[in-house]
Short mmCIF file of C-alpha atoms in Angstrom, two decimals:
data_model
loop_
_atom_site.label_atom_id
_atom_site.label_comp_id
_atom_site.label_asym_id
_atom_site.label_seq_id
_atom_site.Cartn_x
_atom_site.Cartn_y
_atom_site.Cartn_z
CA UNK A 12 -0.01 0.28 -0.11
CA UNK A 13 1.59 3.22 -0.92
CA UNK A 14 1.86 5.62 2.15
CA UNK A 15 1.64 9.23 2.06
CA UNK A 16 2.48 12.57 4.05
CA UNK A 17 0.28 15.49 3.81
CA UNK A 18 2.19 18.20 4.40
CA UNK A 19 -0.44 21.66 4.09
CA UNK A 20 0.83 25.12 4.40
CA UNK A 21 1.51 28.30 2.64
CA UNK A 22 5.02 27.12 2.10
CA UNK A 23 6.38 30.85 0.94
CA UNK A 24 10.03 29.56 2.09
CA UNK A 25 11.33 26.12 2.68
CA UNK A 26 14.05 25.51 5.59
CA UNK A 27 16.94 23.14 6.29
CA UNK A 28 15.02 22.44 8.97
CA UNK A 29 12.13 20.93 7.05
CA UNK A 30 14.48 18.60 4.76
CA UNK A 31 16.05 17.04 7.81
CA UNK A 32 12.42 16.61 9.39
CA UNK A 33 11.07 15.35 5.84
CA UNK A 34 13.82 12.89 5.34
CA UNK A 35 13.42 10.99 8.47
CA UNK A 36 9.66 11.52 8.47
CA UNK A 37 9.02 9.82 4.80
CA UNK A 38 12.43 9.39 3.52
CA UNK A 39 13.12 6.18 5.27
CA UNK A 40 9.87 4.63 4.06
CA UNK A 41 9.75 5.95 1.08
CA UNK A 42 6.42 7.72 1.60
CA UNK A 43 5.22 10.17 -1.05
CA UNK A 44 4.98 13.80 0.63
CA UNK A 45 1.88 15.39 -0.58
CA UNK A 46 2.24 19.25 -0.59
CA UNK A 47 -0.88 20.99 0.09
CA UNK A 48 -0.17 24.74 -0.55
CA UNK A 49 -2.98 26.87 0.85
CA UNK A 50 -4.13 30.27 -0.53
CA UNK A 51 -2.27 29.19 -3.80
CA UNK A 52 -4.52 31.67 -5.69
CA UNK A 53 -3.36 34.78 -3.52
CA UNK A 54 0.16 36.56 -4.10
CA UNK A 55 1.50 39.58 -3.60
CA UNK A 56 -0.19 40.45 -0.28
CA UNK A 57 1.48 40.46 3.39
CA UNK A 58 0.17 37.21 4.00
CA UNK A 59 1.14 35.46 0.62
CA UNK A 60 3.76 37.59 -0.67
CA UNK A 61 5.01 34.67 -3.07
CA UNK A 62 3.00 33.55 -5.88
CA UNK A 63 1.91 29.51 -6.17
CA UNK A 64 4.14 29.44 -9.44
CA UNK A 65 7.14 30.12 -7.55
CA UNK A 66 6.26 28.20 -4.16
CA UNK A 67 5.22 24.92 -6.21
CA UNK A 68 9.09 25.16 -8.31
CA UNK A 69 10.84 25.70 -4.60
CA UNK A 70 9.26 22.62 -3.55
CA UNK A 71 10.14 20.62 -6.82
CA UNK A 72 13.66 21.31 -6.80
CA UNK A 73 13.63 20.76 -2.74
CA UNK A 74 12.30 17.32 -3.50
CA UNK A 75 15.33 16.32 -6.11
CA UNK A 76 17.79 17.75 -3.80
CA UNK A 77 16.56 15.73 -0.86
CA UNK A 78 15.49 12.55 -3.00
CA UNK A 79 11.93 12.64 -1.88
CA UNK A 80 8.88 11.85 -3.86
CA UNK A 81 6.35 14.54 -3.96
CA UNK A 82 3.10 15.62 -5.14
CA UNK A 83 2.03 19.28 -5.22
CA UNK A 84 -1.42 20.39 -4.88
CA UNK A 85 -3.11 23.62 -5.09
CA UNK A 86 -5.94 24.90 -2.32
CA UNK A 87 -7.39 27.88 -3.13
CA UNK A 88 -8.04 30.56 -0.25
CA UNK A 89 -11.09 29.92 1.65
CA UNK A 90 -12.63 32.10 4.21
CA UNK A 91 -12.04 31.33 7.90
CA UNK A 92 -13.58 27.90 8.61
CA UNK A 93 -13.19 24.99 11.21
CA UNK A 94 -13.74 23.02 8.17
CA UNK A 95 -10.36 23.64 6.52
CA UNK A 96 -9.28 20.23 6.79
CA UNK A 97 -12.13 18.94 4.72
CA UNK A 98 -11.38 21.32 2.24
CA UNK A 99 -7.64 20.51 2.07
CA UNK A 100 -8.63 17.15 1.48
CA UNK A 101 -11.48 17.27 -0.91
CA UNK A 102 -8.72 19.37 -3.08
CA UNK A 103 -6.12 17.04 -2.94
CA UNK A 104 -8.60 14.08 -4.10
CA UNK A 105 -9.63 16.63 -6.98
CA UNK A 106 -6.20 17.42 -7.90
CA UNK A 107 -4.62 13.87 -7.69
CA UNK A 108 -7.61 11.60 -8.47
CA UNK A 109 -7.23 10.13 -4.91
CA UNK A 110 -8.62 10.05 -1.33
CA UNK A 111 -6.09 10.12 1.68
CA UNK A 112 -7.03 8.50 4.64
CA UNK A 113 -5.86 7.66 7.84
CA UNK A 114 -4.75 4.50 6.86
CA UNK A 115 -2.33 5.48 4.56
CA UNK A 116 -1.41 8.78 5.31
CA UNK A 117 0.44 10.60 8.15
CA UNK A 118 -0.43 14.78 8.50
CA UNK A 119 2.69 16.83 8.99
CA UNK A 120 1.47 19.94 10.93
CA UNK A 121 3.19 22.52 12.97
CA UNK A 122 -0.03 24.61 13.76
CA UNK A 123 -1.97 23.21 16.67
CA UNK A 124 -5.26 24.52 15.93
CA UNK A 125 -4.84 22.73 12.15
CA UNK A 126 -3.59 19.73 13.05
CA UNK A 127 -6.36 19.20 15.25
CA UNK A 128 -8.91 19.17 12.52
CA UNK A 129 -6.90 16.75 10.83
CA UNK A 130 -6.72 14.63 14.15
CA UNK A 131 -10.39 14.78 14.13
CA UNK A 132 -10.80 12.50 10.91
CA UNK A 133 -8.50 10.25 12.45
CA UNK A 134 -5.33 11.12 11.06
CA UNK A 135 -2.02 10.75 12.92
CA UNK A 136 -0.06 14.08 13.46
CA UNK A 137 3.35 14.62 12.93
CA UNK A 138 4.46 18.03 14.44
CA UNK A 139 7.35 18.99 12.50
CA UNK A 140 8.74 22.31 14.44
CA UNK A 141 6.02 22.05 17.25
CA UNK A 142 7.39 18.73 18.37
CA UNK A 143 10.78 20.23 19.01
CA UNK A 144 12.24 21.63 22.00
CA UNK A 145 13.37 24.00 21.70
CA UNK A 146 11.45 25.00 18.82
CA UNK A 147 13.19 26.09 15.90
CA UNK A 148 12.31 28.98 13.50
CA UNK A 149 8.80 28.19 11.25
CA UNK A 150 9.26 28.89 7.65
CA UNK A 151 7.23 32.25 8.24
CA UNK A 152 9.98 33.25 11.02
CA UNK A 153 12.44 32.96 8.51
CA UNK A 154 10.85 34.94 5.98
CA UNK A 155 10.14 37.67 8.65
CA UNK A 156 13.47 37.66 9.44
CA UNK A 157 14.28 38.38 5.60
CA UNK A 158 11.82 41.21 5.63
CA UNK A 159 13.60 42.58 8.83
CA UNK A 160 17.00 42.47 7.00
CA UNK A 161 18.27 39.71 9.16
CA UNK A 162 21.02 37.74 7.09
CA UNK A 163 20.25 34.85 9.44
CA UNK A 164 17.52 33.83 7.04
CA UNK A 165 20.04 32.44 4.48
CA UNK A 166 21.53 29.92 6.81
CA UNK A 167 18.07 28.87 8.13
CA UNK A 168 16.37 29.03 4.29
CA UNK A 169 16.81 25.43 2.53
CA UNK A 170 19.19 26.08 -1.12
CA UNK A 171 16.24 25.61 -3.12
CA UNK A 172 14.41 28.66 -1.72
CA UNK A 173 17.69 30.54 -1.35
CA UNK A 174 18.35 29.49 -5.41
CA UNK A 175 15.12 30.66 -6.21
CA UNK A 176 14.54 33.40 -4.24
CA UNK A 177 18.16 34.90 -5.76
CA UNK A 178 17.58 33.93 -9.54
CA UNK A 179 14.11 35.58 -9.40
CA UNK A 180 14.82 38.40 -6.79
CA UNK A 181 12.02 37.04 -4.74
CA UNK A 182 13.68 38.39 -1.54
CA UNK A 183 13.49 42.22 -2.27
CA UNK A 184 9.88 41.58 -3.47
CA UNK A 185 9.10 39.57 -0.35
CA UNK A 186 10.52 42.64 1.82
CA UNK A 187 9.24 45.30 -0.15
CA UNK A 188 5.16 43.53 0.22
CA UNK A 189 5.58 42.58 3.96
CA UNK A 190 7.03 45.85 5.08
CA UNK A 191 4.41 47.67 2.99
CA UNK A 192 3.28 50.27 5.41
CA UNK A 193 0.00 50.95 3.38
CA UNK A 194 -1.11 47.73 1.91
CA UNK A 195 -3.10 45.16 4.00
CA UNK A 196 -2.58 41.56 4.75
CA UNK A 197 -5.22 40.67 1.66
CA UNK A 198 -3.77 43.29 -0.86
CA UNK A 199 -5.57 46.35 -1.22
CA UNK A 200 -5.66 49.64 0.98
CA UNK A 201 -8.87 48.81 3.20
CA UNK A 202 -10.69 45.73 4.88
CA UNK A 203 -14.09 47.87 5.00
CA UNK A 204 -14.27 48.33 0.83
CA UNK A 205 -16.68 46.34 -1.09
CA UNK A 206 -14.96 46.09 -4.00
CA UNK A 207 -17.64 44.60 -6.36
CA UNK A 208 -19.69 47.87 -6.11
CA UNK A 209 -16.28 49.67 -6.49
CA UNK A 210 -15.37 47.77 -9.42
CA UNK A 211 -18.95 48.38 -10.84
CA UNK A 212 -19.00 52.22 -10.05
CA UNK A 213 -15.55 52.68 -11.96
CA UNK A 214 -17.00 50.44 -15.13
CA UNK A 215 -19.60 52.96 -15.43
CA UNK A 216 -17.65 55.91 -15.80
CA UNK A 217 -14.82 54.26 -17.54
CA UNK A 218 -16.27 56.05 -21.15
CA UNK A 219 -16.37 59.64 -19.45
CA UNK A 220 -12.64 59.07 -18.13
CA UNK A 221 -11.43 58.05 -21.29
CA UNK A 222 -13.20 61.00 -23.51
CA UNK A 223 -11.73 63.30 -20.86
CA UNK A 224 -7.91 62.41 -21.57
CA UNK A 225 -7.59 60.52 -24.73
CA UNK A 226 -6.71 63.41 -26.85
CA UNK A 227 -3.88 63.88 -24.52
CA UNK A 228 -2.51 60.15 -24.62
CA UNK A 229 1.26 59.96 -26.76
CA UNK A 230 1.31 56.55 -27.87
CA UNK A 231 4.19 54.30 -27.05
CA UNK A 232 4.05 52.84 -23.34
CA UNK A 233 0.76 53.53 -21.55
CA UNK A 234 0.62 52.56 -17.78
CA UNK A 235 -2.84 53.21 -16.42
CA UNK A 236 -1.84 53.29 -12.47
CA UNK A 237 -4.82 52.21 -10.51
CA UNK A 238 -6.25 50.47 -12.91
CA UNK A 239 -9.26 49.42 -11.35
CA UNK A 240 -10.65 46.07 -13.37
CA UNK A 241 -9.16 47.25 -16.50
CA UNK A 242 -12.09 49.25 -18.07
CA UNK A 243 -10.17 52.12 -19.55
CA UNK A 244 -7.54 50.30 -20.55
CA UNK A 245 -10.26 48.25 -22.59
CA UNK A 246 -11.37 51.41 -24.17
CA UNK A 247 -7.59 52.29 -25.19
CA UNK A 248 -7.52 48.94 -26.46
CA UNK A 249 -9.84 50.02 -29.24
CA UNK A 250 -8.05 52.98 -30.32
CA UNK A 251 -6.54 52.62 -33.92
CA UNK A 252 -4.12 55.07 -33.08
CA UNK A 253 -2.69 52.89 -30.15
CA UNK A 254 -2.84 49.76 -31.91
CA UNK A 255 1.05 49.35 -31.85
CA UNK A 256 1.33 50.74 -28.03
CA UNK A 257 1.95 48.64 -24.99
CA UNK A 258 -0.78 48.76 -22.81
CA UNK A 259 0.22 48.13 -18.90
CA UNK A 260 -2.21 48.51 -16.05
CA UNK A 261 -1.07 48.54 -12.22
CA UNK A 262 -3.20 47.82 -9.63
CA UNK A 263 -2.80 47.39 -5.90
CA UNK A 264 -5.83 45.95 -4.61
CA UNK A 265 -5.53 41.55 -5.16
CA UNK A 266 -9.61 41.57 -5.77
CA UNK A 267 -9.28 43.97 -8.89
CA UNK A 268 -5.84 42.52 -10.36
CA UNK A 269 -7.23 38.71 -9.97
CA UNK A 270 -10.21 40.38 -12.40
CA UNK A 271 -7.73 41.98 -15.04
CA UNK A 272 -5.84 38.51 -15.40
CA UNK A 273 -9.29 37.16 -15.57
CA UNK A 274 -10.69 39.76 -18.31
CA UNK A 275 -7.20 39.12 -20.45
CA UNK A 276 -7.77 35.45 -20.65
CA UNK A 277 -11.30 36.09 -21.36
CA UNK A 278 -10.08 37.90 -24.57
CA UNK A 279 -11.39 41.27 -23.77
CA UNK A 280 -8.21 42.90 -25.32
CA UNK A 281 -7.23 42.39 -29.11
CA UNK A 282 -3.94 43.93 -28.51
CA UNK A 283 -0.93 41.33 -27.60
CA UNK A 284 0.76 43.86 -25.58
CA UNK A 285 -1.29 43.84 -22.38
CA UNK A 286 -0.11 43.56 -19.30
CA UNK A 287 -1.08 43.67 -15.43
CA UNK A 288 1.08 43.66 -12.21
CA UNK A 289 -0.07 43.70 -8.86
CA UNK A 290 1.95 46.02 -6.91
CA UNK A 291 2.03 49.31 -4.41
CA UNK A 292 3.89 52.09 -6.53
CA UNK A 293 4.70 53.71 -3.32
CA UNK A 294 6.67 50.49 -2.26
CA UNK A 295 9.40 51.57 -5.01
CA UNK A 296 9.87 52.07 -8.61
CA UNK A 297 7.66 49.82 -10.89
CA UNK A 298 8.91 50.54 -13.99
CA UNK A 299 12.47 51.76 -15.54
CA UNK A 300 13.59 55.34 -15.59
CA UNK A 301 12.58 57.15 -18.70
CA UNK A 302 10.51 54.20 -19.93
CA UNK A 303 6.80 55.15 -20.43
CA UNK A 304 5.18 57.59 -22.72
CA UNK A 305 1.94 57.98 -20.71
CA UNK A 306 0.45 57.52 -17.35
CA UNK A 307 -2.99 57.48 -16.56
CA UNK A 308 -4.28 57.89 -12.98
CA UNK A 309 -8.04 58.39 -12.09
CA UNK A 310 -9.39 58.59 -8.44
CA UNK A 311 -6.13 57.89 -7.46
CA UNK A 312 -4.13 60.36 -5.99
CA UNK A 313 -6.23 61.38 -3.19
CA UNK A 314 -5.78 57.76 -1.71
CA UNK A 315 -2.19 58.13 -1.82
CA UNK A 316 -2.56 61.13 -0.16
CA UNK A 317 -4.87 59.47 2.63
CA UNK A 318 -3.56 56.32 3.07
CA UNK A 319 0.13 57.29 3.13
CA UNK A 320 1.57 60.54 4.52
CA UNK A 321 -0.51 63.18 2.85
CA UNK A 322 1.97 65.33 0.78
CA UNK A 323 4.90 63.22 1.36
CA UNK A 324 3.72 60.36 0.26
CA UNK A 325 2.17 62.29 -2.68
CA UNK A 326 5.40 64.02 -3.67
CA UNK A 327 7.32 60.88 -3.52
CA UNK A 328 4.43 59.12 -6.15
CA UNK A 329 4.64 62.06 -8.18
CA UNK A 330 8.75 62.21 -8.28
CA UNK A 331 8.00 58.24 -9.25
CA UNK A 332 6.01 59.03 -11.98
CA UNK A 333 8.39 61.88 -13.37
CA UNK A 334 11.55 59.71 -13.25
CA UNK A 335 9.71 56.92 -15.44
CA UNK A 336 8.29 59.16 -17.91
CA UNK A 337 10.48 59.84 -21.35
CA UNK A 338 11.40 63.38 -21.85
CA UNK A 339 8.19 64.79 -23.79
CA UNK A 340 5.97 62.00 -22.00
CA UNK A 341 2.80 62.69 -20.09
CA UNK A 342 1.41 62.19 -16.92
CA UNK A 343 -2.72 62.60 -17.27
CA UNK A 344 -4.51 62.55 -13.66
CA UNK A 345 -7.93 62.76 -13.11
CA UNK A 346 -9.19 62.70 -9.47
CA UNK A 347 -11.44 65.24 -6.92
CA UNK A 348 -9.94 68.09 -5.49
CA UNK A 349 -10.85 70.73 -2.88
CA UNK A 350 -12.10 74.29 -3.86
CA UNK A 351 -10.33 77.15 -4.44
CA UNK A 352 -10.04 78.95 -0.87
CA UNK A 353 -10.35 75.92 1.17
CA UNK A 354 -10.48 77.45 4.46
CA UNK A 355 -12.90 80.52 3.73
CA UNK A 356 -15.52 80.10 6.64
CA UNK A 357 -19.12 79.88 5.10
CA UNK A 358 -22.56 78.82 6.26
CA UNK A 359 -24.01 75.36 5.70
CA UNK A 360 -27.49 74.91 5.94
CA UNK A 361 -28.26 70.99 5.83
CA UNK A 362 -31.73 69.01 5.29
CA UNK A 363 -33.13 67.96 8.58
CA UNK A 364 -32.09 67.96 12.28
CA UNK A 365 -28.91 66.78 14.08
CA UNK A 366 -28.23 63.10 15.08
CA UNK A 367 -27.10 64.00 18.77
CA UNK A 368 -24.08 61.87 19.88
CA UNK A 369 -23.17 59.32 17.37
CA UNK A 370 -23.12 55.73 18.15
CA UNK A 371 -19.85 53.48 17.86
CA UNK A 372 -19.94 51.43 14.53
CA UNK A 373 -17.38 49.03 15.60
CA UNK A 374 -18.48 45.16 15.20
CA UNK A 375 -21.27 46.44 12.90
CA UNK A 376 -21.44 44.71 9.01
CA UNK A 377 -20.77 47.06 6.16
CA UNK A 378 -24.71 46.01 5.47
CA UNK A 379 -25.66 47.62 8.89
CA UNK A 380 -23.63 50.58 8.75
CA UNK A 381 -24.85 51.21 5.37
CA UNK A 382 -28.80 50.74 6.78
CA UNK A 383 -27.84 53.22 9.59
CA UNK A 384 -26.46 55.82 7.46
CA UNK A 385 -29.16 55.53 4.94
CA UNK A 386 -31.53 56.25 7.53
CA UNK A 387 -30.06 59.49 8.84
CA UNK A 388 -31.24 63.12 7.17
CA UNK A 389 -28.00 65.30 6.05
CA UNK A 390 -27.68 67.40 9.14
CA UNK A 391 -27.27 64.24 11.58
CA UNK A 392 -24.90 62.48 8.89
CA UNK A 393 -22.71 65.50 9.08
CA UNK A 394 -22.41 64.20 12.67
CA UNK A 395 -21.81 60.87 11.79
CA UNK A 396 -19.43 61.60 9.55
CA UNK A 397 -17.33 63.81 11.58
CA UNK A 398 -17.25 61.14 14.15
CA UNK A 399 -16.17 58.43 11.67
CA UNK A 400 -13.66 60.72 9.10
CA UNK A 401 -10.04 59.99 9.70
CA UNK A 402 -9.02 63.70 9.53
CA UNK A 403 -10.28 66.70 11.58
CA UNK A 404 -13.69 68.36 10.98
CA UNK A 405 -13.86 70.88 13.18
CA UNK A 406 -17.62 72.74 12.58
CA UNK A 407 -19.83 74.75 15.08
CA UNK A 408 -23.83 75.03 14.92
CA UNK A 409 -25.49 78.02 14.85
CA UNK A 410 -28.44 79.24 16.66
CA UNK A 411 -30.32 79.31 13.66
CA UNK A 412 -29.31 75.68 12.78
CA UNK A 413 -26.76 76.50 9.97
CA UNK A 414 -23.42 75.17 10.54
CA UNK A 415 -20.41 77.43 10.41
CA UNK A 416 -17.69 75.72 8.68
CA UNK A 417 -14.67 75.71 6.55
CA UNK A 418 -15.36 75.51 2.54
CA UNK A 419 -13.08 72.67 2.32
CA UNK A 420 -14.43 70.71 5.06
CA UNK A 421 -17.91 71.41 3.93
CA UNK A 422 -17.39 70.34 0.59
CA UNK A 423 -15.57 67.16 2.34
CA UNK A 424 -18.37 66.40 3.77
CA UNK A 425 -20.94 66.84 0.79
CA UNK A 426 -18.94 65.08 -1.31
CA UNK A 427 -18.79 61.90 0.75
CA UNK A 428 -22.10 61.70 2.12
CA UNK A 429 -23.45 59.26 -0.40
CA UNK A 430 -21.38 56.50 -0.35
CA UNK A 431 -23.26 54.69 2.83
CA UNK A 432 -22.26 50.94 1.01
CA UNK A 433 -18.46 52.00 1.80
CA UNK A 434 -19.09 54.42 4.75
CA UNK A 435 -15.84 53.38 6.78
CA UNK A 436 -13.64 52.88 3.55
CA UNK A 437 -15.00 56.23 2.29
CA UNK A 438 -14.31 57.83 5.60
CA UNK A 439 -10.72 57.14 5.46
CA UNK A 440 -10.09 58.80 2.07
CA UNK A 441 -9.53 62.89 2.09
CA UNK A 442 -10.62 64.49 -1.27
CA UNK A 443 -10.11 68.29 -0.67
CA UNK A 444 -6.45 68.05 0.56
CA UNK A 445 -5.61 69.70 -2.44
CA UNK A 446 -6.67 72.10 -4.28
CA UNK A 447 -5.74 73.22 -8.29
CA UNK A 448 -3.39 76.06 -7.24
CA UNK A 449 -1.24 73.21 -4.80
CA UNK A 450 -1.44 70.58 -7.72
CA UNK A 451 0.22 73.10 -9.98
CA UNK A 452 3.10 73.86 -7.57
CA UNK A 453 3.75 70.53 -6.92
CA UNK A 454 4.24 69.15 -10.18
CA UNK A 455 5.98 72.07 -11.11
CA UNK A 456 8.65 71.60 -8.35
CA UNK A 457 8.98 67.71 -9.41
CA UNK A 458 9.71 69.10 -12.50
CA UNK A 459 7.10 68.74 -14.85
CA UNK A 460 5.45 71.28 -17.19
CA UNK A 461 1.70 71.65 -16.60
CA UNK A 462 0.02 71.77 -19.73
CA UNK A 463 -3.06 74.23 -20.59
CA UNK A 464 -5.61 71.79 -20.71
CA UNK A 465 -5.18 71.25 -17.02
CA UNK A 466 -8.02 72.57 -15.19
CA UNK A 467 -10.61 72.35 -12.20
CA UNK A 468 -14.39 71.75 -12.67
CA UNK A 469 -17.67 70.85 -11.13
CA UNK A 470 -19.68 67.98 -11.52
CA UNK A 471 -22.69 69.36 -12.31
CA UNK A 472 -24.42 66.23 -12.05
CA UNK A 473 -23.64 65.75 -8.45
CA UNK A 474 -24.52 69.34 -7.70
CA UNK A 475 -28.02 68.61 -9.28
CA UNK A 476 -28.91 64.99 -7.67
CA UNK A 477 -26.70 65.20 -4.36
CA UNK A 478 -25.87 68.52 -2.98
CA UNK A 479 -28.77 71.15 -3.92
CA UNK A 480 -31.60 69.01 -2.90
CA UNK A 481 -30.48 68.59 0.59
CA UNK A 482 -27.80 71.70 1.18
CA UNK A 483 -27.34 75.24 0.60
CA UNK A 484 -24.09 77.18 0.84
CA UNK A 485 -23.68 80.71 1.35
CA UNK A 486 -21.36 83.32 3.11
CA UNK A 487 -21.16 84.30 6.77
CA UNK A 488 -23.50 87.10 6.06
CA UNK A 489 -25.81 84.84 4.20
CA UNK A 490 -25.20 85.73 1.04
CA UNK A 491 -25.68 82.47 -1.82
CA UNK A 492 -22.91 81.08 -3.06
CA UNK A 493 -22.09 79.11 -6.16
CA UNK A 494 -21.09 75.58 -5.65
CA UNK A 495 -17.13 75.02 -6.08
CA UNK A 496 -15.47 73.12 -8.31
CA UNK A 497 -15.18 68.86 -7.24
CA UNK A 498 -12.39 67.32 -9.70
CA UNK A 499 -9.29 68.64 -11.70
CA UNK A 500 -7.66 67.38 -14.72
CA UNK A 501 -3.80 67.35 -14.94
CA UNK A 502 -1.47 67.22 -17.70
CA UNK A 503 1.80 67.35 -16.77
CA UNK A 504 5.13 66.67 -19.01
CA UNK A 505 8.64 66.15 -18.62
CA UNK A 506 10.23 68.57 -20.83
CA UNK A 507 12.18 67.13 -23.69
CA UNK A 508 15.59 68.45 -22.40
CA UNK A 509 15.64 66.68 -18.97
#
């Protein structure tokens, strides 16, 4: 009877200890090691920095070097469940066409909680690192040493992993991903965003965005940073003038990147030179200096400002764009922006009554939060927003019921208030951090020339449907004020002589 060792784990890095242990456990008896590689559909996240293809390659090389017979099975990530062991066993059965049973299989697992799940099925457990005294570094501990810059990781890692990490420069990638201060464990800026509704909104506005920028696009190497699910690049793909261009999408959110890859596989693009990268551009250069003709960014820079260190992060991003732009190349940026004269004190008259002391939203589901916000009149929603917003939003209630507030803060609330489905995510983002003059100063300081086509503008649909029906804006003496600009289009060129 053929016998097996089932070895479940993420297996981002293999260790010398694992080699010694598996030779003793499986090698002597000629048992086959079944490597169940969990989170196989994840990569470039803090929890799963290395892609499945690289992990499988290291396992195969490890097995040859150690004289082990191995089978490698990908196990897609699942939500936390006490049926994890059953899911893994079914994945193995699906790929290998055979069922592992307690009669022919021992499970090698160092995580007590996971080992207990297999023990409930009757499997014998080999504790790997957990049964040693003292407990040696587990693979994830070694990977964290790497990320921390501790050279001792190379002494603990198995030569198969060392070879792979050196050839594919994975050490640099792993350190960058694990140490990223902005991106979360699952790959994305926030865990409170509903990426389905986010992607749908982006799709709905893609044609408008492309029409806004298409005449400024320079053919060649065209990069859409923060490309979402690839909708704008799909429109660029249809442009006859760009048929010889490379179309490149960069997206930090794993959910959206995976949709880009799926769409490419499904034939969304006719141009053969379409590529996607799952990267955080704040983590370091993605493209070589002077290698990109056009960079597109839509609704991205306010996120860099909000999730990073405001102007410090935004300037670093602008510098990175400048550095990778060819002389004569262009960066086209479309985003929200603050009104001119943001600090001007104004009066804001809002529909409904104040909401009193806001309740704590901790522990509520996204749907419950959306329902709570939807049920609030506009004035009470201001109280709710001020409590949840990640930036200061001071205001004073006047005796006549109006609000004394800075113009920028007023527009901050008014442009956020209609996103109950992603309330906490949106409350993390500041839309009005910069006004048009600030943008021109930043771009010029970095080295760009600001094209005359650049301008701030007002989204009148938002005014008509979301602002005017529930709010009134006036000066301190009660004189009605026009609604200010809400968005900006920036066309910034790198001078030919630089």
